[in-house]
């Protein structure tokens, strides 16, 4: 499934060298990271950590976008503990990732939490990009 954008609102640009043991920098300089392979013990971050932060931030943004439309106020102290697992697939022929978002929404009742999370999951760009491609678990605290 391909998603065609009706309109481009923003384009992120970055330059990366060296892969998992290299470095990456956004075109505006806001992101400038040294990369290292998971478990290598070398300084730097890895793509899975960046994806975990990005997906969580995007999902909170989606909740804030849909909250007013469904009459649910997103708590100021909303938080997500995200994890991105990396491992072999297809009998070791390829690699894949899976995601878990543990979402904390203080002050909301269970019905509000579920409505907010389910609705945000339908509009979040990361959720739409991963839907049907990887396992995504949404755990509501």
Short mmCIF file of C-alpha atoms in Angstrom, two decimals, residues 5 11 14 27 35 40 51 56 58-60 69 72 75 77 86 91 96 116 119 129 137 140:
data_model
loop_
_atom_site.label_atom_id
_atom_site.label_comp_id
_atom_site.label_asym_id
_atom_site.label_seq_id
_atom_site.Cartn_x
_atom_site.Cartn_y
_atom_site.Cartn_z
CA UNK A 5 0.30 12.92 0.21
CA UNK A 11 10.14 17.75 4.68
CA UNK A 14 19.41 14.67 6.73
CA UNK A 27 20.07 19.90 7.14
CA UNK A 35 25.81 6.39 15.41
CA UNK A 40 28.58 -2.37 20.61
CA UNK A 51 12.74 5.55 15.81
CA UNK A 56 6.47 8.40 20.65
CA UNK A 58 4.60 11.74 16.79
CA UNK A 59 1.97 9.70 18.65
CA UNK A 60 1.68 12.33 21.39
CA UNK A 69 -12.24 16.57 17.96
CA UNK A 72 -10.90 14.46 25.33
CA UNK A 75 -3.13 15.69 29.97
CA UNK A 77 1.91 15.27 31.61
CA UNK A 86 15.30 -5.46 16.35
CA UNK A 91 14.41 -17.72 9.35
CA UNK A 96 12.77 -6.45 11.17
CA UNK A 116 -7.96 8.83 22.49
CA UNK A 119 -8.29 7.57 17.36
CA UNK A 129 3.55 4.09 7.90
CA UNK A 137 1.57 -2.87 20.52
CA UNK A 140 -2.42 2.02 27.94
#
